[in-house]
């Protein structure tokens, strides 16, 4: 399991800082999600990222039509880093007691849920991954990823 998680980190831990981060992340995650030869966990994570990116773009166009491409890119970059940080912590906590692993996962879940960007009322859709016990990445789609990333890093630093 540890080797799979490390491989996941390497495959999905893109640190794209160039212009059009959103588009680059979207293209890479779409390709992985559609690759039937890719590892199932990697595909599932890429599918979440793709859904989160699509949700972000649609909601920003609807509710923040005057926002900049930079803002979309920074949210996309923060989402990618949030998921990558979570995978890193899964690997780190792999040898720890199950209760501690579950506590860490719940902390990531709740942090994403507690930092909504749009305050979307369609909770069924927004929390579709969050409520799915089969999903590795159980996060809310309606997340201010920059604030959530900052918050989870502070929380994890306190726990270490």
CSV table of C-alpha atoms in Angstrom, one decimal:
chain,number,residue,atom,x,y,z
A,1,UNK,CA,0.0,0.0,0.0
A,2,UNK,CA,2.8,2.4,0.9
A,3,UNK,CA,4.4,1.9,-2.5
A,4,UNK,CA,1.2,2.6,-4.3
A,5,UNK,CA,0.7,5.8,-2.3
A,6,UNK,CA,4.2,7.0,-3.1
A,7,UNK,CA,3.6,6.2,-6.8
A,8,UNK,CA,0.4,8.2,-6.5
A,9,UNK,CA,2.2,11.2,-5.1
A,10,UNK,CA,4.8,11.1,-7.9
A,11,UNK,CA,2.1,10.8,-10.6
A,12,UNK,CA,-0.3,13.4,-9.3
A,13,UNK,CA,2.0,15.7,-7.5
A,14,UNK,CA,2.3,18.1,-10.4
A,15,UNK,CA,3.7,21.5,-9.4
A,16,UNK,CA,2.7,23.4,-12.4
A,17,UNK,CA,3.4,27.1,-11.8
A,18,UNK,CA,3.3,28.3,-15.3
A,19,UNK,CA,0.6,30.4,-16.8
A,20,UNK,CA,-2.7,28.7,-17.4
A,21,UNK,CA,-2.3,26.3,-14.5
A,22,UNK,CA,-6.0,25.5,-14.6
A,23,UNK,CA,-5.8,24.4,-18.2
A,24,UNK,CA,-2.7,22.3,-17.7
A,25,UNK,CA,-4.1,20.6,-14.6
A,26,UNK,CA,-7.4,20.0,-16.4
A,27,UNK,CA,-5.7,18.4,-19.4
A,28,UNK,CA,-3.4,16.2,-17.4
A,29,UNK,CA,-6.1,15.0,-15.0
A,30,UNK,CA,-8.5,14.4,-17.9
A,31,UNK,CA,-5.9,12.2,-19.7
A,32,UNK,CA,-5.3,10.2,-16.5
A,33,UNK,CA,-9.0,9.8,-15.7
A,34,UNK,CA,-9.6,8.5,-19.2
A,35,UNK,CA,-6.6,6.2,-19.3
A,36,UNK,CA,-8.0,2.7,-18.7
A,37,UNK,CA,-4.5,1.4,-18.1
A,38,UNK,CA,-3.7,3.8,-15.2
A,39,UNK,CA,-3.9,2.6,-11.6
A,40,UNK,CA,-7.5,2.8,-10.3
A,41,UNK,CA,-6.5,5.0,-7.3
A,42,UNK,CA,-4.7,7.4,-9.6
A,43,UNK,CA,-7.7,7.5,-11.9
A,44,UNK,CA,-10.1,8.1,-9.0
A,45,UNK,CA,-7.9,11.0,-7.7
A,46,UNK,CA,-7.7,12.5,-11.2
A,47,UNK,CA,-11.4,12.2,-11.6
A,48,UNK,CA,-12.0,14.1,-8.4
A,49,UNK,CA,-9.5,16.8,-9.5
A,50,UNK,CA,-11.2,17.0,-12.9
A,51,UNK,CA,-14.6,17.4,-11.3
A,52,UNK,CA,-13.3,20.0,-8.9
A,53,UNK,CA,-11.7,22.0,-11.7
A,54,UNK,CA,-14.8,21.8,-13.8
A,55,UNK,CA,-17.0,22.8,-10.9
A,56,UNK,CA,-14.7,25.7,-10.1
A,57,UNK,CA,-14.7,27.0,-13.7
A,58,UNK,CA,-18.5,26.8,-14.1
A,59,UNK,CA,-19.3,28.4,-10.7
A,60,UNK,CA,-16.7,31.2,-11.3
A,61,UNK,CA,-18.3,31.9,-14.6
A,62,UNK,CA,-21.7,32.0,-13.1
A,63,UNK,CA,-21.0,33.8,-9.8
A,64,UNK,CA,-17.7,35.6,-10.4
A,65,UNK,CA,-17.7,36.5,-14.1
A,66,UNK,CA,-15.3,39.4,-13.5
A,67,UNK,CA,-12.7,37.3,-11.7
A,68,UNK,CA,-9.3,37.0,-13.3
A,69,UNK,CA,-7.6,34.0,-14.9
A,70,UNK,CA,-5.0,34.4,-12.2
A,71,UNK,CA,-7.7,33.7,-9.5
A,72,UNK,CA,-8.9,30.6,-11.3
A,73,UNK,CA,-5.3,29.4,-11.7
A,74,UNK,CA,-4.5,30.1,-8.0
A,75,UNK,CA,-7.6,28.1,-6.9
A,76,UNK,CA,-6.7,25.3,-9.2
A,77,UNK,CA,-3.1,25.2,-8.0
A,78,UNK,CA,-4.2,25.3,-4.4
A,79,UNK,CA,-6.7,22.4,-5.0
A,80,UNK,CA,-3.9,20.3,-6.6
A,81,UNK,CA,-1.6,21.1,-3.6
A,82,UNK,CA,-4.4,20.3,-1.1
A,83,UNK,CA,-4.9,16.8,-2.6
A,84,UNK,CA,-1.1,16.2,-2.9
A,85,UNK,CA,-0.6,17.2,0.7
A,86,UNK,CA,-3.4,14.8,1.7
A,87,UNK,CA,-1.7,12.0,-0.2
A,88,UNK,CA,1.6,12.8,1.5
A,89,UNK,CA,-0.1,12.7,4.9
A,90,UNK,CA,-1.7,9.3,4.0
A,91,UNK,CA,1.7,7.9,3.3
A,92,UNK,CA,3.1,9.4,6.5
A,93,UNK,CA,0.3,8.1,8.6
A,94,UNK,CA,0.3,4.7,7.0
A,95,UNK,CA,2.1,3.0,9.9
A,96,UNK,CA,0.1,4.8,12.6
A,97,UNK,CA,-3.0,3.5,14.4
A,98,UNK,CA,-6.1,3.4,12.3
A,99,UNK,CA,-7.9,5.8,14.7
A,100,UNK,CA,-5.2,8.4,14.0
A,101,UNK,CA,-5.4,7.8,10.3
A,102,UNK,CA,-9.2,8.3,10.4
A,103,UNK,CA,-8.8,11.5,12.5
A,104,UNK,CA,-6.4,13.0,9.9
A,105,UNK,CA,-8.7,12.1,7.0
A,106,UNK,CA,-11.7,13.6,8.8
A,107,UNK,CA,-9.6,16.8,9.4
A,108,UNK,CA,-8.9,17.1,5.7
A,109,UNK,CA,-12.6,16.4,4.8
A,110,UNK,CA,-14.0,18.9,7.3
A,111,UNK,CA,-11.4,21.6,6.3
A,112,UNK,CA,-12.6,21.4,2.7
A,113,UNK,CA,-16.2,21.5,3.7
A,114,UNK,CA,-15.7,24.4,6.2
A,115,UNK,CA,-14.2,26.7,3.6
A,116,UNK,CA,-16.9,27.1,0.9
A,117,UNK,CA,-16.1,29.5,-2.0
A,118,UNK,CA,-19.6,29.8,-3.4
A,119,UNK,CA,-21.9,28.7,-0.6
A,120,UNK,CA,-23.6,26.5,-3.1
A,121,UNK,CA,-27.0,25.3,-1.9
A,122,UNK,CA,-26.9,22.1,-4.0
A,123,UNK,CA,-25.4,20.0,-1.2
A,124,UNK,CA,-26.0,16.7,-2.8
A,125,UNK,CA,-23.7,17.6,-5.8
A,126,UNK,CA,-21.2,19.6,-3.8
A,127,UNK,CA,-20.8,16.9,-1.2
A,128,UNK,CA,-20.9,13.9,-3.6
A,129,UNK,CA,-17.3,13.0,-3.0
A,130,UNK,CA,-17.4,14.0,0.7
A,131,UNK,CA,-20.3,11.6,1.4
A,132,UNK,CA,-18.9,8.8,-0.7
A,133,UNK,CA,-17.2,6.3,1.7
A,134,UNK,CA,-15.6,4.5,-1.3
A,135,UNK,CA,-13.7,7.6,-2.4
A,136,UNK,CA,-10.1,8.2,-1.4
A,137,UNK,CA,-10.6,12.0,-1.7
A,138,UNK,CA,-13.7,12.8,0.3
A,139,UNK,CA,-13.6,16.6,-0.1
A,140,UNK,CA,-16.3,19.1,-0.9
A,141,UNK,CA,-16.3,20.5,-4.4
A,142,UNK,CA,-17.4,23.9,-3.1
A,143,UNK,CA,-14.1,24.8,-1.5
A,144,UNK,CA,-11.9,27.9,-1.3
A,145,UNK,CA,-8.8,25.8,-1.9
A,146,UNK,CA,-6.4,28.6,-1.0
A,147,UNK,CA,-8.0,29.1,2.5
A,148,UNK,CA,-8.5,25.4,3.0
A,149,UNK,CA,-4.8,24.6,2.1
A,150,UNK,CA,-3.6,27.3,4.5
A,151,UNK,CA,-5.9,26.1,7.3
A,152,UNK,CA,-5.0,22.4,6.9
A,153,UNK,CA,-1.3,23.1,6.9
A,154,UNK,CA,-1.7,25.0,10.2
A,155,UNK,CA,-3.8,22.2,11.7
A,156,UNK,CA,-1.3,19.5,10.6
A,157,UNK,CA,1.6,21.5,12.0
A,158,UNK,CA,-0.1,21.6,15.4
A,159,UNK,CA,-0.6,17.9,15.4
A,160,UNK,CA,3.0,17.1,14.7
